[in-house]
PDB file of C-alpha atoms in Angstrom:
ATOM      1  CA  UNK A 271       6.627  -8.590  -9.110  1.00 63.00           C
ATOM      2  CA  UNK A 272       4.392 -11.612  -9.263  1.00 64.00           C
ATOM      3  CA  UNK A 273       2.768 -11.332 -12.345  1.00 53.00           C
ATOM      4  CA  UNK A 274       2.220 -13.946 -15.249  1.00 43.00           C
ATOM      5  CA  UNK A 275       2.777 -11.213 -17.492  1.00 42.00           C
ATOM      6  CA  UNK A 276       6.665 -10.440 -18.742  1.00 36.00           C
ATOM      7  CA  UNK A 277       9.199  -8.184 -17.156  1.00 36.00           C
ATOM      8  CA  UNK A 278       7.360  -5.162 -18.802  1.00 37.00           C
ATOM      9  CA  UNK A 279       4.713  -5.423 -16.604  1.00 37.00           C
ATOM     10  CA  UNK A 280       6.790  -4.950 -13.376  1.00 36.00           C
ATOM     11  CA  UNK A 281       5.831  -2.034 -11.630  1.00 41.00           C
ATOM     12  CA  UNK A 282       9.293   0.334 -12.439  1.00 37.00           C
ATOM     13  CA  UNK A 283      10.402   2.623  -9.695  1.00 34.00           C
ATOM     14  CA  UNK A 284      13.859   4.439 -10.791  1.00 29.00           C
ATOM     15  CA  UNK A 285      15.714   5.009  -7.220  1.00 31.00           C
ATOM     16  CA  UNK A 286      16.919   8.670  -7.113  1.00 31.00           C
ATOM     17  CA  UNK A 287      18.135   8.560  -3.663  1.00 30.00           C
ATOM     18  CA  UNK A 288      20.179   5.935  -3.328  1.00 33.00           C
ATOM     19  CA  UNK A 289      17.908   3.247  -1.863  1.00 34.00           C
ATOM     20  CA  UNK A 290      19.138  -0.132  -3.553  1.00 36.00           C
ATOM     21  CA  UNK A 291      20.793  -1.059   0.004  1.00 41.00           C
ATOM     22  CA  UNK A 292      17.444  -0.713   1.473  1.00 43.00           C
ATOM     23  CA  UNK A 293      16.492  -4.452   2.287  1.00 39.00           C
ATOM     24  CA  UNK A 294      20.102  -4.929   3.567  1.00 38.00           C
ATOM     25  CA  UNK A 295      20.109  -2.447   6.052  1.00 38.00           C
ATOM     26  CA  UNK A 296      16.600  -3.302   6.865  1.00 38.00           C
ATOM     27  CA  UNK A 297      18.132  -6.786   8.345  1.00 35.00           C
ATOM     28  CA  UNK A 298      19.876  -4.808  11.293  1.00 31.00           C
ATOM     29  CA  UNK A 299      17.131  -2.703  12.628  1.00 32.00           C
ATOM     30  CA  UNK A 300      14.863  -4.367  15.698  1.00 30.00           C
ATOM     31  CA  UNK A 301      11.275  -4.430  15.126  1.00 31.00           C
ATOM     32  CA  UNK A 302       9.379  -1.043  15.448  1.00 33.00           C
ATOM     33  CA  UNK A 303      12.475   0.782  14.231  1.00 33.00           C
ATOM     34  CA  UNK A 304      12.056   1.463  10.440  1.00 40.00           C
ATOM     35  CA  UNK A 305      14.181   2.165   7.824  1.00 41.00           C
ATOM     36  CA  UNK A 306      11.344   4.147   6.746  1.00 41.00           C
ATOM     37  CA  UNK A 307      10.977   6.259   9.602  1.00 40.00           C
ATOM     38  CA  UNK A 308      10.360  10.044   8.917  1.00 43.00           C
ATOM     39  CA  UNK A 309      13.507  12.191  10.296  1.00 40.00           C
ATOM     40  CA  UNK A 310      10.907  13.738  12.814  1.00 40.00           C
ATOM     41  CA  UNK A 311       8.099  12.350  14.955  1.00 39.00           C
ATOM     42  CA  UNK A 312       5.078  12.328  12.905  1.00 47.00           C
ATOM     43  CA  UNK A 313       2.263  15.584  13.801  1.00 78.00           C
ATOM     44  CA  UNK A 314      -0.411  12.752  13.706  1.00 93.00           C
ATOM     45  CA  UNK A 315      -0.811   9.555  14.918  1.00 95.00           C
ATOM     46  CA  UNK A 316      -3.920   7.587  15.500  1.00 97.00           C
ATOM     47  CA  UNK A 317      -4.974   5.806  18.775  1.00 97.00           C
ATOM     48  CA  UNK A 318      -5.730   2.251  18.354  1.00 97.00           C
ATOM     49  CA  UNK A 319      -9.733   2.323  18.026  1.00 98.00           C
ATOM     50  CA  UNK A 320      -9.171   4.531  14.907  1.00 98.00           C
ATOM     51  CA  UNK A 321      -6.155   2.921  13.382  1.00 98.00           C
ATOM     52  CA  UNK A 322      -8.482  -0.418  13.334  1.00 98.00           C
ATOM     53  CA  UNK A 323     -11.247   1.730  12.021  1.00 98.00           C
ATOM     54  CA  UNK A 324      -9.068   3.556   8.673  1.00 98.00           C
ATOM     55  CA  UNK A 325      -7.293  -0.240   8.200  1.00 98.00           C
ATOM     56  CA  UNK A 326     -10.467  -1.864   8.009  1.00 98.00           C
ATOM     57  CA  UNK A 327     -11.270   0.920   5.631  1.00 98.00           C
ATOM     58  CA  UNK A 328      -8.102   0.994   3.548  1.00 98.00           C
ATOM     59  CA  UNK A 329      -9.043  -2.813   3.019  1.00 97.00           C
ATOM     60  CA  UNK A 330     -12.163  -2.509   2.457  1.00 96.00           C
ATOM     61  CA  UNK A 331     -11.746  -0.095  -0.594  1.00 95.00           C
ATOM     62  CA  UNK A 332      -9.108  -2.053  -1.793  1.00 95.00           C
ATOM     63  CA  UNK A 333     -11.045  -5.227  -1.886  1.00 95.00           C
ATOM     64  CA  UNK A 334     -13.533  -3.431  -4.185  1.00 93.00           C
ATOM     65  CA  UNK A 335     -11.332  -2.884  -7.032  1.00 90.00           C
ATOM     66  CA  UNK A 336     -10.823  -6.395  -7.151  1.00 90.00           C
ATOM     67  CA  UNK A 337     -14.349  -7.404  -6.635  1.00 89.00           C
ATOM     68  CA  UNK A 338     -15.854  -4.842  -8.874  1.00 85.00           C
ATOM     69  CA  UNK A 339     -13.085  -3.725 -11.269  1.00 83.00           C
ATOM     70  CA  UNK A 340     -11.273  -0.471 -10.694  1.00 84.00           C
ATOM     71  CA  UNK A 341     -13.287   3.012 -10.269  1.00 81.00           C
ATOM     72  CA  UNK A 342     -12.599   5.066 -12.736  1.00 78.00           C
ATOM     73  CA  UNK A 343     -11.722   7.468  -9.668  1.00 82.00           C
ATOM     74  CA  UNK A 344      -8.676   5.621  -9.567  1.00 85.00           C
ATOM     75  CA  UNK A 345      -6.476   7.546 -11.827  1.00 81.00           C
ATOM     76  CA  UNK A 346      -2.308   6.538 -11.211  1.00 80.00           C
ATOM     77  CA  UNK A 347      -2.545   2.952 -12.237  1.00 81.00           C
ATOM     78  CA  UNK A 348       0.813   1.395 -10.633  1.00 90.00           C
ATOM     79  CA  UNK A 349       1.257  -0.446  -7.486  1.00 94.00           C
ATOM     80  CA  UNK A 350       2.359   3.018  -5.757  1.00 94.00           C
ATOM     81  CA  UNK A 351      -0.487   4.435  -7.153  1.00 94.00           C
ATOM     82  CA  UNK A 352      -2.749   1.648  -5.332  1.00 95.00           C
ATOM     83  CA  UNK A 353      -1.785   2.541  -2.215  1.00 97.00           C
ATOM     84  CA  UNK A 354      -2.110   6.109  -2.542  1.00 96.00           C
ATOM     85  CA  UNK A 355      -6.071   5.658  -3.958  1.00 95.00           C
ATOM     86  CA  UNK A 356      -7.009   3.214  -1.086  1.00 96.00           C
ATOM     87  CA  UNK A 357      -5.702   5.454   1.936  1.00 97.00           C
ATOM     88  CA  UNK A 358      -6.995   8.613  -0.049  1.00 96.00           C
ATOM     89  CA  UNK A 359     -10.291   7.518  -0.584  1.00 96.00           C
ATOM     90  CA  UNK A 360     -10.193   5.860   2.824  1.00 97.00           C
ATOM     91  CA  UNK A 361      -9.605   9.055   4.583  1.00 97.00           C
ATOM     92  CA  UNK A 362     -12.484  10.640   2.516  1.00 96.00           C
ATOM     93  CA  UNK A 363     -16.067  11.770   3.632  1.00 96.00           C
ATOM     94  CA  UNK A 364     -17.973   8.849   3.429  1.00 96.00           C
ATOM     95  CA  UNK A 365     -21.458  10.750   2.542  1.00 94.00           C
ATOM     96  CA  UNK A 366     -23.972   9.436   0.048  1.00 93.00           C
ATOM     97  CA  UNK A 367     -22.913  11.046  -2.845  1.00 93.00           C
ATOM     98  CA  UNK A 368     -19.018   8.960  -2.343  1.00 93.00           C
ATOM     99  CA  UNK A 369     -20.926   5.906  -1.878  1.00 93.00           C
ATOM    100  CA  UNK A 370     -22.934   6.290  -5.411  1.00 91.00           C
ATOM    101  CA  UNK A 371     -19.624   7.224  -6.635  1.00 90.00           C
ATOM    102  CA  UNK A 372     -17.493   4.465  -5.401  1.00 90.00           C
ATOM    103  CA  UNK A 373     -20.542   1.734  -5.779  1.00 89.00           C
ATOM    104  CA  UNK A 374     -20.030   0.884  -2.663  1.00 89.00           C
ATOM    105  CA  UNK A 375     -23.600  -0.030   0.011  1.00 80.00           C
ATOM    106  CA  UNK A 376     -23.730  -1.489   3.273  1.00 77.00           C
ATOM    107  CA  UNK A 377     -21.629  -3.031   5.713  1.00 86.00           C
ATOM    108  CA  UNK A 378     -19.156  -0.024   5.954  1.00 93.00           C
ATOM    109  CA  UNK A 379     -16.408   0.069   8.734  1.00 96.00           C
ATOM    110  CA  UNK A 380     -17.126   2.737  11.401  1.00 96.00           C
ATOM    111  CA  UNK A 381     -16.371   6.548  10.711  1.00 96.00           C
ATOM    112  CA  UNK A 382     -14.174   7.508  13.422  1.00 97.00           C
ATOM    113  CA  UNK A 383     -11.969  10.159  12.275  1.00 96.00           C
ATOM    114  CA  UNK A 384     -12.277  13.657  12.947  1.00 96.00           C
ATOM    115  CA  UNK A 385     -12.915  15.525   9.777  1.00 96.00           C
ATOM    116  CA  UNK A 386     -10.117  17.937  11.055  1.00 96.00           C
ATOM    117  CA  UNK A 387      -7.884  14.504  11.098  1.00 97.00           C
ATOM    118  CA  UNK A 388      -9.032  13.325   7.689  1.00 96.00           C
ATOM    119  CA  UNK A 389      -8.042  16.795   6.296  1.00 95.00           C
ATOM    120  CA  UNK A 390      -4.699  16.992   7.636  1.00 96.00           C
ATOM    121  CA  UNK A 391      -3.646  13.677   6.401  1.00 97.00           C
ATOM    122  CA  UNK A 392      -5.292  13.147   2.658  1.00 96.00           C
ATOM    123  CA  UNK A 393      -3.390  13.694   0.177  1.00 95.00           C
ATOM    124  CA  UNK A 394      -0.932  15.057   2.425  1.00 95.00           C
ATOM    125  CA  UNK A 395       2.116  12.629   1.724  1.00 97.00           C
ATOM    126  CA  UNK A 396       5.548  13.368   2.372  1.00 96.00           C
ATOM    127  CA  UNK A 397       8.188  13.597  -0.517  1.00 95.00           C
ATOM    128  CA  UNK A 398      12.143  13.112  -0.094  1.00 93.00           C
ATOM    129  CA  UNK A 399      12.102  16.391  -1.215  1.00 94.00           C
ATOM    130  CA  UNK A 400      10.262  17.727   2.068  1.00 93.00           C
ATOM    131  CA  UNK A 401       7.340  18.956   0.208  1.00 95.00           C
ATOM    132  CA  UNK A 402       3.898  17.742   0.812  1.00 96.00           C
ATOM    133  CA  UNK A 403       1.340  16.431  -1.483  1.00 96.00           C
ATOM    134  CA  UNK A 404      -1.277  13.739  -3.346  1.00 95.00           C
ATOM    135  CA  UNK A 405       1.724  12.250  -4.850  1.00 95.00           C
ATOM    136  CA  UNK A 406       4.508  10.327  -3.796  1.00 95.00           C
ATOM    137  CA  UNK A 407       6.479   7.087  -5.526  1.00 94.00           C
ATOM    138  CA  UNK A 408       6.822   3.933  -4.032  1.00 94.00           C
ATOM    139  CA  UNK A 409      10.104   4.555  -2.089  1.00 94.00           C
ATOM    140  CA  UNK A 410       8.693   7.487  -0.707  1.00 95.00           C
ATOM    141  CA  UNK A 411       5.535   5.641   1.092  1.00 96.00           C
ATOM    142  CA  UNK A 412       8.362   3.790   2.060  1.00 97.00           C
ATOM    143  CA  UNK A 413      11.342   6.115   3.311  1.00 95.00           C
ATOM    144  CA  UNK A 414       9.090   9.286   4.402  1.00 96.00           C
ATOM    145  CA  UNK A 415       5.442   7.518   5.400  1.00 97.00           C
ATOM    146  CA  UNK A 416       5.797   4.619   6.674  1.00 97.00           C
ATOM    147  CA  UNK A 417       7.870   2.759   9.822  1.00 97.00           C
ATOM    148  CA  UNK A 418       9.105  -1.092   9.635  1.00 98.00           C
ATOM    149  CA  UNK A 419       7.479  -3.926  11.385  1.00 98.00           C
ATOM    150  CA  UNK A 420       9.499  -7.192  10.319  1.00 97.00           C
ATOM    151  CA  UNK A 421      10.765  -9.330   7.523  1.00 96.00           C
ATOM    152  CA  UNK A 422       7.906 -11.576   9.245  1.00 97.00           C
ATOM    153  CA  UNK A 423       5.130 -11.015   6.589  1.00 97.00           C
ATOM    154  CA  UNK A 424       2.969 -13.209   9.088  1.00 96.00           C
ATOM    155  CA  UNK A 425       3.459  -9.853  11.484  1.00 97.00           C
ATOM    156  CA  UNK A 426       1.380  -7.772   8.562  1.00 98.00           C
ATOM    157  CA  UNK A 427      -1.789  -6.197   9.872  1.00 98.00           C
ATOM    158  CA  UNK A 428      -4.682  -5.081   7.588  1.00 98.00           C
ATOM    159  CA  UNK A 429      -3.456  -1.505   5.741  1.00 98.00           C
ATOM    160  CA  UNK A 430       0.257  -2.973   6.297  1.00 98.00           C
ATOM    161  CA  UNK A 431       2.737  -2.916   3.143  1.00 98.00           C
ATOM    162  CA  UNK A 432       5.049  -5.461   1.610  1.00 98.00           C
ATOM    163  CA  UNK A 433       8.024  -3.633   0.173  1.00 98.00           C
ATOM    164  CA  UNK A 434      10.530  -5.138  -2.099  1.00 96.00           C
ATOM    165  CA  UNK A 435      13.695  -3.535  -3.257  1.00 93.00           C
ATOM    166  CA  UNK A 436      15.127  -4.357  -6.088  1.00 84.00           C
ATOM    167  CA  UNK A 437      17.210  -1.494  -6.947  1.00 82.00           C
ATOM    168  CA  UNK A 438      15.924  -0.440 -10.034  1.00 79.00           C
ATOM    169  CA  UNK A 439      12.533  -1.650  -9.234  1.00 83.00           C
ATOM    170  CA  UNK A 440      10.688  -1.557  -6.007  1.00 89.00           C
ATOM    171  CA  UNK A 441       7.087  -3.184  -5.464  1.00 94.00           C
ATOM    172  CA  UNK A 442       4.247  -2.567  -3.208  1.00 96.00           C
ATOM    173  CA  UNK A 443       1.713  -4.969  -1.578  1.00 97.00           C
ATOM    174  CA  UNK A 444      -1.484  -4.025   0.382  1.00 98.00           C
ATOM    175  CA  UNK A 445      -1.710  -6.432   3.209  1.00 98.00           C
ATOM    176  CA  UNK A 446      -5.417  -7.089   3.819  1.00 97.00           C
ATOM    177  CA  UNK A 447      -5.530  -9.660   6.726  1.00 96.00           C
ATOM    178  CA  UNK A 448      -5.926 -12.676   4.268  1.00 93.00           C
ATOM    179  CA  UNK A 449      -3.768 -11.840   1.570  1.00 96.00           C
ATOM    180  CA  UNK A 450      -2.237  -9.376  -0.608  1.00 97.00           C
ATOM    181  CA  UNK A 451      -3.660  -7.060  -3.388  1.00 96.00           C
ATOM    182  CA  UNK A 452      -1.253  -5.114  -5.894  1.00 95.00           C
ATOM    183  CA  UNK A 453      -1.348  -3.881  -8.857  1.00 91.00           C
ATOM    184  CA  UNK A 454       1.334  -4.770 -11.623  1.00 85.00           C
ATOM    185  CA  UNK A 455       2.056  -1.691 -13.142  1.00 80.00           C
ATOM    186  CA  UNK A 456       1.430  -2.800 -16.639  1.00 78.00           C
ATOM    187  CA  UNK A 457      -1.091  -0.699 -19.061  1.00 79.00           C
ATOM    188  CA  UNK A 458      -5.140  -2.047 -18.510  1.00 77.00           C
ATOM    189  CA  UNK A 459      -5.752  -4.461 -21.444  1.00 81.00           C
ATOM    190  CA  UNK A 460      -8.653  -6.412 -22.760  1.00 85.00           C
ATOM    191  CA  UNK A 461      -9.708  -8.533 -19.693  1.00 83.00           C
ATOM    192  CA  UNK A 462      -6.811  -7.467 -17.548  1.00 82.00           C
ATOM    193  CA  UNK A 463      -6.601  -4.251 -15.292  1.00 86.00           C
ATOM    194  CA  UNK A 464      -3.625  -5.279 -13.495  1.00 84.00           C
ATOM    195  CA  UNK A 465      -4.967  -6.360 -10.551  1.00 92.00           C
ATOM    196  CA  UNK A 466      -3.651  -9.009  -8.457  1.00 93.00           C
ATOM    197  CA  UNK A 467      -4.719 -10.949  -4.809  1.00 96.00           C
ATOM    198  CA  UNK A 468      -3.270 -13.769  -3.613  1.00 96.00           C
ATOM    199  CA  UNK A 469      -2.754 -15.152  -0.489  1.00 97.00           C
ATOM    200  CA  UNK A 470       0.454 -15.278   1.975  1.00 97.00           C
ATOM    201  CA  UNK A 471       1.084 -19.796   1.079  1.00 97.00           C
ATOM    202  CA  UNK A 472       0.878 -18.833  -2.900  1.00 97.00           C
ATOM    203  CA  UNK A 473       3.357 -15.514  -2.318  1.00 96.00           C
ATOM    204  CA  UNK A 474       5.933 -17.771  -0.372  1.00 96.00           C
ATOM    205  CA  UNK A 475       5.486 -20.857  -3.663  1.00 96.00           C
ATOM    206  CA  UNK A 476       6.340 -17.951  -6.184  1.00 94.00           C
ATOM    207  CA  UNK A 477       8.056 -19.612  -9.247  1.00 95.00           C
ATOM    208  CA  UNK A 478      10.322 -15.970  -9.132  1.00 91.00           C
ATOM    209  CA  UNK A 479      11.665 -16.394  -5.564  1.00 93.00           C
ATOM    210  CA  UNK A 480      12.557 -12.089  -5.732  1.00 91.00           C
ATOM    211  CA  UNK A 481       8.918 -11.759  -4.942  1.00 91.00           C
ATOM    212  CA  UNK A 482       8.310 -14.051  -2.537  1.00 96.00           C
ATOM    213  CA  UNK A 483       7.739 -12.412   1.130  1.00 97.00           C
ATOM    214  CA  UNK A 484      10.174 -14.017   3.263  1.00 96.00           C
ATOM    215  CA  UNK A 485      12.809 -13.442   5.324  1.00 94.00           C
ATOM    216  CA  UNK A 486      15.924 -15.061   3.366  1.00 94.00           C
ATOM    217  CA  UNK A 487      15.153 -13.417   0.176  1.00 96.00           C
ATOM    218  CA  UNK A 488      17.095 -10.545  -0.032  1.00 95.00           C
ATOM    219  CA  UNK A 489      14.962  -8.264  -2.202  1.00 96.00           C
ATOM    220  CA  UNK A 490      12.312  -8.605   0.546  1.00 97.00           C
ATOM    221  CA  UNK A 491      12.321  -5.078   2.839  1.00 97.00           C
ATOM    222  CA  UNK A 492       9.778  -6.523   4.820  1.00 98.00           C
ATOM    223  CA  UNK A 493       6.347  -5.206   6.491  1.00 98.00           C
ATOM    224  CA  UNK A 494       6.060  -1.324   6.574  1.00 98.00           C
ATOM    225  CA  UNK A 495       3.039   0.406   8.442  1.00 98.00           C
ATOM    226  CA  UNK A 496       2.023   3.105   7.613  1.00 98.00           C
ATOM    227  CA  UNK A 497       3.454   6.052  10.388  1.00 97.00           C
ATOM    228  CA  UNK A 498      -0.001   7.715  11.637  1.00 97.00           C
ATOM    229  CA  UNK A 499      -1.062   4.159  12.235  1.00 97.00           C
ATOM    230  CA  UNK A 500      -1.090   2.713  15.256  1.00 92.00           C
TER     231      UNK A 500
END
């Protein structure tokens, strides 16, 4: 993972379903066609107008942990864990009371889910298991929740994911249009919450070429979106 911080910090994913081929078989599918695609056609899907609407969302709450320092709302502090806060509290009501909550004022993106939508899809993640709920690891936003775009990260829309496989580790960005925001899985410290942007030039000028988003490096998956999204 990009991180100044040692190894320790990585954000550990132990594969329990035999995913370390992931990124190789990843090469051989066209674009559209993900190794992540659920087994069945997803119950939900979004129509363009609100895809734009929950990524701009998605981004927006993510940008606010970096701005303003993580909520304490935020609760599983890894780079799955990231994901799983900014689509969850995406998908949330938006009322007054979540704004005092979350800090967050004016300037929102549009509301333009169904609350019947928003239901059916918080904290509803799928698990290789087949069981539903709040929590799911990395590979599993991966394998069961999302579809592949490319090993283009210039093909990354806001909300989109940057997956690297590593085989004992995995890694998880959040695209946001201009860069990428993760977390590095290490424990908060003194001055550092694990937080991390940077943008799509610095990613590809990594010193540790395994992290850098790019088509020749092998522990690069590629782009994943996630599958209710347009």
């Amino acid at each position: 993972m990009p991180t100044a911080q040692p190894r320790r910090h990585f954000c550990r994913m132990l594969v329990a379903l035999g995913v370390a081929g992931l990124a190789a078989r990843t090469h051989a599918l066209p674009v559209g066609v993900g190794a992540g695609m659920p087994s069945s056609s997803p119950a939900i899907r979004l129509d363009a107008t609100q895809s734009r609407a929950l990524r701009a969302w998605i981004v927006r709450i993510a940008v606010e942990q970096i701005r303003r320092g993580p909520t304490p709302r935020w609760t599983h502090r890894d780079c799955a864990g990231f994901v799983r806060f900014a689509v969850a509290e995406a998908l949330a009501e938006h009322d007054a009371r979540w704004r005092r909550a979350m800090g967050i004022g004016s300037r929102l993106p549009p509301d333009l889910i169904p609350e019947e939508t928003r239901l059916a899809l918080r904290h509803r993640w799928k698990r290789p298991d087949g069981s539903e709920g709040a929590y799911v690891s990395a590979i599993g936003l991966i394998q069961e929740n999302s579809v592949w775009v490319s090993r283009d990260a210039r093909q990354a829309r806001p909300g989109d994911l940057l997956f690297f496989d590593q085989g004992a580790e995995q890694h998880l960005m959040l695209w946001t249009g201009r860069g990428a925001i993760y977390h590095n899985g290490s424990p908060p410290t003194p001055g550092d919450n694990g937080l991390r942007t940077a943008t799509l030039p610095a990613l590809l000028q990594w010193n540790d070429t395994r992290w850098r988003p790019e088509a020749g490096n092998p522990n690069f998956a590629g782009v994943f979106s996630l599958v209710f999204l347009s």
